[in-house]
CSV table of C-alpha atoms in Angstrom, one decimal:
chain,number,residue,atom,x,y,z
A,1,UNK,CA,87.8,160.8,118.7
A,2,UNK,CA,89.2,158.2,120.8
A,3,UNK,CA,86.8,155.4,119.3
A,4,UNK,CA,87.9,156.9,116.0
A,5,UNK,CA,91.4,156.7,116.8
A,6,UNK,CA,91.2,153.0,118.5
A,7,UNK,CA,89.8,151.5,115.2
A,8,UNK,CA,92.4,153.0,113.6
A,9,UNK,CA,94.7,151.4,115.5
A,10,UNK,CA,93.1,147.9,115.4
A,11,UNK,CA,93.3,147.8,111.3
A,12,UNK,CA,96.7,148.8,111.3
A,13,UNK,CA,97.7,145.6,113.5
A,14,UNK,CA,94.9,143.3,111.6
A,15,UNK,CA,96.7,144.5,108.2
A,16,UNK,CA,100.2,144.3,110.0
A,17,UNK,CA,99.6,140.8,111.2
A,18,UNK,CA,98.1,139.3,108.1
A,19,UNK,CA,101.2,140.5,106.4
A,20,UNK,CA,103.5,139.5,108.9
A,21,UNK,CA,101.8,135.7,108.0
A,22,UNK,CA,101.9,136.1,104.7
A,23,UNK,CA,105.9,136.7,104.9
A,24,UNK,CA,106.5,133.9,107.3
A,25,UNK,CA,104.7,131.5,104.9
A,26,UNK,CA,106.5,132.6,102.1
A,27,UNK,CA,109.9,132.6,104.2
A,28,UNK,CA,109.0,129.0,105.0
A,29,UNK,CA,107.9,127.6,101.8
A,30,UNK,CA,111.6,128.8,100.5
A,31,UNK,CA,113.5,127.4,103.5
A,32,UNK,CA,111.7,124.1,102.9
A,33,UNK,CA,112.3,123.7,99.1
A,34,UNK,CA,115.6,124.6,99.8
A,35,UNK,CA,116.4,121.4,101.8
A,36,UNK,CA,115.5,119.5,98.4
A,37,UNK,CA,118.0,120.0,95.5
A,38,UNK,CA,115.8,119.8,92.2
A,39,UNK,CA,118.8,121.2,89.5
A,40,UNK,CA,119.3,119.3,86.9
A,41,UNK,CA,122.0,117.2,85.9
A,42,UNK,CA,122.1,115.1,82.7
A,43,UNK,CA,125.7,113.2,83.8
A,44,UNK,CA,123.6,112.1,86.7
A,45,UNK,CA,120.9,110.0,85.7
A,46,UNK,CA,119.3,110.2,89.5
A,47,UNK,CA,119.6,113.6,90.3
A,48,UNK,CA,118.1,114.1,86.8
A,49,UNK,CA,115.0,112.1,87.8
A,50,UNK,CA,114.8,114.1,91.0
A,51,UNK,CA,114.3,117.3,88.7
A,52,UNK,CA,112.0,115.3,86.2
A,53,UNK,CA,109.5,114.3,88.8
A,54,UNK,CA,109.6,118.2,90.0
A,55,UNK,CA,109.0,119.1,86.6
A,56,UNK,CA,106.3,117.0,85.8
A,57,UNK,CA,104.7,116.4,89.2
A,58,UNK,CA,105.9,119.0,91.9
A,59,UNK,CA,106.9,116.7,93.9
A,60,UNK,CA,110.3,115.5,95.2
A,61,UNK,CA,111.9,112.2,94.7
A,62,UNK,CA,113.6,111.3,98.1
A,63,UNK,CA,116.2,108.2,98.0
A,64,UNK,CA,118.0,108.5,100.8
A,65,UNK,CA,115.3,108.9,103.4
A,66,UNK,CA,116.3,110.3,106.6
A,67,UNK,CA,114.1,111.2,109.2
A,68,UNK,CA,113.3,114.4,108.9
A,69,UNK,CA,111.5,113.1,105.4
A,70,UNK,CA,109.0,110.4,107.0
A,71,UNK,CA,109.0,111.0,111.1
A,72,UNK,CA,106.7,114.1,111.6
A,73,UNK,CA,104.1,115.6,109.8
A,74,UNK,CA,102.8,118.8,111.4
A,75,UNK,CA,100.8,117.4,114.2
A,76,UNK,CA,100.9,113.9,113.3
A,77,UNK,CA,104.1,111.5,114.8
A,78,UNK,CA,104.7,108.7,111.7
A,79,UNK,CA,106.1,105.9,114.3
A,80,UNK,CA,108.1,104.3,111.3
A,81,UNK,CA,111.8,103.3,110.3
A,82,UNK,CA,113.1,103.6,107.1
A,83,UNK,CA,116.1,101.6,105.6
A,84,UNK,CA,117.8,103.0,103.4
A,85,UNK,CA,118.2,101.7,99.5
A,86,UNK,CA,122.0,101.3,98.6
A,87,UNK,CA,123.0,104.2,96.7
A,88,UNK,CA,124.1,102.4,93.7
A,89,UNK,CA,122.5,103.9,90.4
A,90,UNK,CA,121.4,100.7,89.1
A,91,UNK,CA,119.0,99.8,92.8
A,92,UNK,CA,117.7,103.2,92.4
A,93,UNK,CA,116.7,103.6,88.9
A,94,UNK,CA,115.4,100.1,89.1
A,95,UNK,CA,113.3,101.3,92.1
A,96,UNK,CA,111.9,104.5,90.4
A,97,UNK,CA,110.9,101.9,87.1
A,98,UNK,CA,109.1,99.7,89.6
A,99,UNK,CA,107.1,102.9,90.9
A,100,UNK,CA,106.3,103.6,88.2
A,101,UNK,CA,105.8,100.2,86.6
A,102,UNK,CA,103.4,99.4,89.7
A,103,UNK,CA,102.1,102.8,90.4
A,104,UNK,CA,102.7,106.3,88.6
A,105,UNK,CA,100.9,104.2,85.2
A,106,UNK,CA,98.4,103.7,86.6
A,107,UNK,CA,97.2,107.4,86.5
A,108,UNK,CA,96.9,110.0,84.3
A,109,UNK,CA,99.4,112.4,83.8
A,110,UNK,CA,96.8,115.3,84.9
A,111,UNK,CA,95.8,113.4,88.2
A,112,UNK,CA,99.4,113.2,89.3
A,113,UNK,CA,99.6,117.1,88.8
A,114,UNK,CA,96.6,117.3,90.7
A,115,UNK,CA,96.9,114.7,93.8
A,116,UNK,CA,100.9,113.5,94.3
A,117,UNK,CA,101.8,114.1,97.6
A,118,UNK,CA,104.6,116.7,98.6
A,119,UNK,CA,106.9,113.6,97.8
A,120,UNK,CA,107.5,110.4,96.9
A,121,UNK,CA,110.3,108.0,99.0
A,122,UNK,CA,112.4,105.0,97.6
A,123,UNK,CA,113.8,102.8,100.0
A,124,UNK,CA,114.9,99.3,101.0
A,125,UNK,CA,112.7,98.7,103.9
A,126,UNK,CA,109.7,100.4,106.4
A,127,UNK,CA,109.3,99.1,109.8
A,128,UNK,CA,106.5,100.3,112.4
A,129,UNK,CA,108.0,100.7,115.7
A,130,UNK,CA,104.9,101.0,117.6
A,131,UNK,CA,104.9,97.0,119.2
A,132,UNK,CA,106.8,96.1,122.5
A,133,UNK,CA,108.3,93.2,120.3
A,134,UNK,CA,109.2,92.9,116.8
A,135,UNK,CA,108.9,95.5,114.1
A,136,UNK,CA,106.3,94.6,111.1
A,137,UNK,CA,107.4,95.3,108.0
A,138,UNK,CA,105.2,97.2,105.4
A,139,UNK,CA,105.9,97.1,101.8
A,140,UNK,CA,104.9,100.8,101.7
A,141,UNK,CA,103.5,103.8,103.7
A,142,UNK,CA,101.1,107.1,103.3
A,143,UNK,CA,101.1,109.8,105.4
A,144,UNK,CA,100.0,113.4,105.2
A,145,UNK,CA,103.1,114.6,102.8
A,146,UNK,CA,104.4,111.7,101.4
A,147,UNK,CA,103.9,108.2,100.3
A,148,UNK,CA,106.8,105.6,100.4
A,149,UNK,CA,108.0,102.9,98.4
A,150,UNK,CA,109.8,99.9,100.0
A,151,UNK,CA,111.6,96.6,98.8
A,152,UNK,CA,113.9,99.1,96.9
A,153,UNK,CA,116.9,96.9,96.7
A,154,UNK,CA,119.0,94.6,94.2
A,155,UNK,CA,116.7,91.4,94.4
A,156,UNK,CA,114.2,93.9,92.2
A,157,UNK,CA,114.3,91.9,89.4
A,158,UNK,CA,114.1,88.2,90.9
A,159,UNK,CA,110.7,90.1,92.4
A,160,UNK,CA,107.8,86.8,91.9
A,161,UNK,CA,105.1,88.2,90.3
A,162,UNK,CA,102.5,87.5,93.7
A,163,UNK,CA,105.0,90.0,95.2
A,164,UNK,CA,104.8,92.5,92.7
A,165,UNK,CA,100.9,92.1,92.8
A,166,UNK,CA,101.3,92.3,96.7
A,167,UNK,CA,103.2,95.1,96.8
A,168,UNK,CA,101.1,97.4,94.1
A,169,UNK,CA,98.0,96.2,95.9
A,170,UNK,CA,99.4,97.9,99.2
A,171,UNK,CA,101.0,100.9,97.9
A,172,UNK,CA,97.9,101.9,95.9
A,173,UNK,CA,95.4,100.4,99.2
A,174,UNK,CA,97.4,103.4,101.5
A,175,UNK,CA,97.6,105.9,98.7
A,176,UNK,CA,93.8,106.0,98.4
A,177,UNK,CA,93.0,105.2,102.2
A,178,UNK,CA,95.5,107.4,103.9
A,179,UNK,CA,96.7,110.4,101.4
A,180,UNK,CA,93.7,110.7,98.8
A,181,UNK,CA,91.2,110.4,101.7
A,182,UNK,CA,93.1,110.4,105.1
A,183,UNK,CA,94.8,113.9,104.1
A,184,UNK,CA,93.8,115.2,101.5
A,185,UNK,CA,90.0,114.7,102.0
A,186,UNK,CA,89.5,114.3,97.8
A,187,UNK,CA,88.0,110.4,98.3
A,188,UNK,CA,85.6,108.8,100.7
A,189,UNK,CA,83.7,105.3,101.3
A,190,UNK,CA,80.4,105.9,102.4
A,191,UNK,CA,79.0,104.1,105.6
A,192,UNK,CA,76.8,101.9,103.2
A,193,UNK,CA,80.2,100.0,102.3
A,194,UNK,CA,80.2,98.9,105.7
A,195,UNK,CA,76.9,97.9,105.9
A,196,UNK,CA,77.1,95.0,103.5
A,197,UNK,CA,79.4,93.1,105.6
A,198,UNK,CA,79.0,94.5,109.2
A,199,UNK,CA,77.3,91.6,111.0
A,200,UNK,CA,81.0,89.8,110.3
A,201,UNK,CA,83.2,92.3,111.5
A,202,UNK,CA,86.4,91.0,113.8
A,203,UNK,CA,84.7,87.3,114.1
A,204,UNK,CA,86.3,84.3,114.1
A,205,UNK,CA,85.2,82.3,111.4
A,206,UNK,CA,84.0,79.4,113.8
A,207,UNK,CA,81.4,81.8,114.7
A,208,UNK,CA,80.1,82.9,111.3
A,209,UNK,CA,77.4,79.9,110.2
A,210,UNK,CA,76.8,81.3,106.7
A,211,UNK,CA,80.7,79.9,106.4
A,212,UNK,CA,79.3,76.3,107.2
A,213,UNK,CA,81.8,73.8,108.9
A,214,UNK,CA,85.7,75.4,108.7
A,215,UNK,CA,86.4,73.2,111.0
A,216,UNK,CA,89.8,72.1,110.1
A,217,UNK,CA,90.3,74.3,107.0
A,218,UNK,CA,93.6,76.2,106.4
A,219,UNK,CA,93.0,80.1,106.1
A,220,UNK,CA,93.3,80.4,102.2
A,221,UNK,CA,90.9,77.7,102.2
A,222,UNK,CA,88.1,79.3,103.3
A,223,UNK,CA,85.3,81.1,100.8
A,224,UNK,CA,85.2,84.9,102.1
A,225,UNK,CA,84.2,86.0,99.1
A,226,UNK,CA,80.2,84.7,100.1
A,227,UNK,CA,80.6,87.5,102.7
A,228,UNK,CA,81.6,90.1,101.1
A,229,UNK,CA,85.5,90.1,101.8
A,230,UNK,CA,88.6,89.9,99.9
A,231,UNK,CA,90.0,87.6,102.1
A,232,UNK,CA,90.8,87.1,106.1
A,233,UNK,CA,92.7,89.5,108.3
A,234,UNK,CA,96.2,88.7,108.1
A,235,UNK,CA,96.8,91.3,110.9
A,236,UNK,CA,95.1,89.1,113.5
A,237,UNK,CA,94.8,85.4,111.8
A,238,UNK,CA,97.7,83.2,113.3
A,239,UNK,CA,98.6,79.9,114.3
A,240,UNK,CA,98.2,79.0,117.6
A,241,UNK,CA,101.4,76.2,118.7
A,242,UNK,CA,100.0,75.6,121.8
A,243,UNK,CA,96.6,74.8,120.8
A,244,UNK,CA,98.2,73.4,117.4
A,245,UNK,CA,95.4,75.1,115.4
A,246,UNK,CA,94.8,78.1,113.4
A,247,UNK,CA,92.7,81.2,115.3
A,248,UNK,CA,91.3,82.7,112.1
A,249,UNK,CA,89.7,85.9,111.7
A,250,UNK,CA,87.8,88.0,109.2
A,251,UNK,CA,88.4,91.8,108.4
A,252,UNK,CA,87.3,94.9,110.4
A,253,UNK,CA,86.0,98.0,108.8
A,254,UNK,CA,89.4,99.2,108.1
A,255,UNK,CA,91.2,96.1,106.7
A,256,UNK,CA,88.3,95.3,104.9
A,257,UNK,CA,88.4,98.8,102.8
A,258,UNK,CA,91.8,98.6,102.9
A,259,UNK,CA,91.5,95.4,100.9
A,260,UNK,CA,88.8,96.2,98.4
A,261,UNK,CA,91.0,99.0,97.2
A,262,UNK,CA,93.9,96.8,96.4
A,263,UNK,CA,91.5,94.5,94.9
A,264,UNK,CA,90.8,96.9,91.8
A,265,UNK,CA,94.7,97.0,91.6
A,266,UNK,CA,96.1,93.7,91.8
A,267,UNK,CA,93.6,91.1,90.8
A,268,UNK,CA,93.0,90.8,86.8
A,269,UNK,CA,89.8,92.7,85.8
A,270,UNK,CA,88.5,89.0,84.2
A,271,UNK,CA,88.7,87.6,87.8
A,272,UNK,CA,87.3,90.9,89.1
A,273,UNK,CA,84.0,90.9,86.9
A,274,UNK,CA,83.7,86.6,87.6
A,275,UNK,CA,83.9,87.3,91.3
A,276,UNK,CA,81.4,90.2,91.4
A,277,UNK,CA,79.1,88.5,88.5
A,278,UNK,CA,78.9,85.6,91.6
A,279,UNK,CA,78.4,87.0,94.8
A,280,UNK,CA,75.8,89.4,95.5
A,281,UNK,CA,77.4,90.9,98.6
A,282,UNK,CA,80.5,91.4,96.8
A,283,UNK,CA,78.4,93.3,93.7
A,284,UNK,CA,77.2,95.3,96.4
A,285,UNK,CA,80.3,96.2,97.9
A,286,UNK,CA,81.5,97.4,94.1
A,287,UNK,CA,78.7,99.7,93.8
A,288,UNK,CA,79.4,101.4,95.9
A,289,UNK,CA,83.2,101.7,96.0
A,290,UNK,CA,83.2,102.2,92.3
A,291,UNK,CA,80.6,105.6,92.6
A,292,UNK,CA,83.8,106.7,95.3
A,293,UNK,CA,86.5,106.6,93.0
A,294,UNK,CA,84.1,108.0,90.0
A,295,UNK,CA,83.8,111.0,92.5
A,296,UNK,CA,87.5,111.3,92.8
A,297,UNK,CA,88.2,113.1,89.6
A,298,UNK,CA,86.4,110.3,87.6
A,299,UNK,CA,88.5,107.9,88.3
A,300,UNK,CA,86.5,104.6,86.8
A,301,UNK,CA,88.5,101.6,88.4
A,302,UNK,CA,86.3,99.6,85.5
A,303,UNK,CA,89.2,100.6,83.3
A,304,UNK,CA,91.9,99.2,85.5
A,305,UNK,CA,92.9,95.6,83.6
């Protein structure tokens, strides 16, 4: 009777605590939405945005950032600063045609249901705050819930187009990298990406002989392309004063993917197919990072122009 009576008892606080879970859930999802005011309201051409990219995407437009948006991320710490956008109508509805101009186009109206993040940030600038001196500026950032746009501000339309290109690159580079496949676990580059180029990784290009004699040569004037990158790592390539000559370096694993998926977005598909059609590392390297993005929801980056 007892043994009878003790698995009673058990089943009735399993049952008890998987409802309790469920309710908290539930009580949290509300209390969350809450925070993010999705009525519509014609007279205001922003707040009616805000409940158009609900209605369309279920996600929320953010344009005043504060930190609560971008810091934390359940257990992960975003070391970042946003700026910001002035709060004039005409910088923000410029900035939400330049996102989608640059990157909502881009995609299908039934992949945006399917993979936007939780939401989508405009705003003037993102710095990391994770050096003991000066704070790099990103043009945009991708974390677990959100992605970010930056450069959100009047000089929008005075924007060259190597910017514009520089800027889709990125925002589409950390989309893929750290939401579609960092978070969401939806896209993947296998190992044998890595493989191609491996032997070059994180070496100066004085000590890579199939460059031949750099000597002298500025970065950009240097063929990466016969390895199998994009181009050098602008994250550790810099101009020594001292020494009064450039220490130039080639990407690592990360910077290297990071730049092939920008590639697809911000170089003209006629340079794309020339520059594969040439080097036989870099046909390599698109093998296999097209059959990634065919896996994603057959997403065929051949069709990108």
């Amino acid at each position: 009777m007892k043994a009878k009576f003790y698995i009673v008892l058990l089943c009735s606080a399993v049952l008890t605590l998987c409802f309790s879970c469920s309710k908290e859930k539930d009580i949290y999802a509300e209390i969350e939405e809450s925070v993010y005011d999705i009525t519509d309201n014609p007279s205001d051409p922003i707040q009616h945005q805000r409940y158009l990219f609900y209605q369309d995407y279920r996600t929320y437009l953010i344009t005043r950032p504060e930190i609560k948006d971008y810091r934390f991320n359940f257990q992960t710490k975003n070391n970042i600063l946003m700026v910001p956008s002035e709060q004039s109508n005409e910088v923000l509805l410029g900035g939400i045609e330049m996102l989608r101009s640059l990157f909502l186009d881009v995609y299908s109206a039934d992949f945006k249901k399917k993979h936007l993040p939780f939401s989508i940030i405009l705003t003037d600038s993102i710095f990391f705050l994770g050096q003991d001196t000066g704070r790099p500026y990103y043009h945009s950032y991708a974390s677990q819930r959100f992605l970010a746009l930056g450069n959100v501000r009047k000089e929008m339309s005075t924007y060259s187009d190597s910017l514009k290109l520089a800027i889709k690159g990125d925002v589409h580079s950390r989309y893929w990298i750290d939401f579609l496949q960092g978070a969401k676990g939806v896209f993947s580059i296998p190992e044998t990406f890595e493989e191609v180029s491996k032997s070059y990784y994180r070496k100066s290009v004085e000590d890579i002989s199939d460059l031949g004699n750099v000597a002298g040569k500025l970065p950009w004037e240097i063929d990466y392309h016969q390895l199998g990158f994009i181009t050098y790592n602008h994250n550790t390539t810099f101009y020594d004063a001292k020494e009064e000559a450039w220490w130039i370096e080639v990407p690592n694993a990360d910077v290297d993917k990071r730049q092939w998926v920008a590639f697809f977005f911000n170089t003209p598909k006629s340079q794309r197919d020339a520059l594969i059609a040439t080097y036989p590392k870099m046909k390599a390297k698109y093998d296999i990072i097209k059959e990634a993005f065919l896996k994603c929801e057959g997403f065929d980056v051949d069709q990108l122009p």
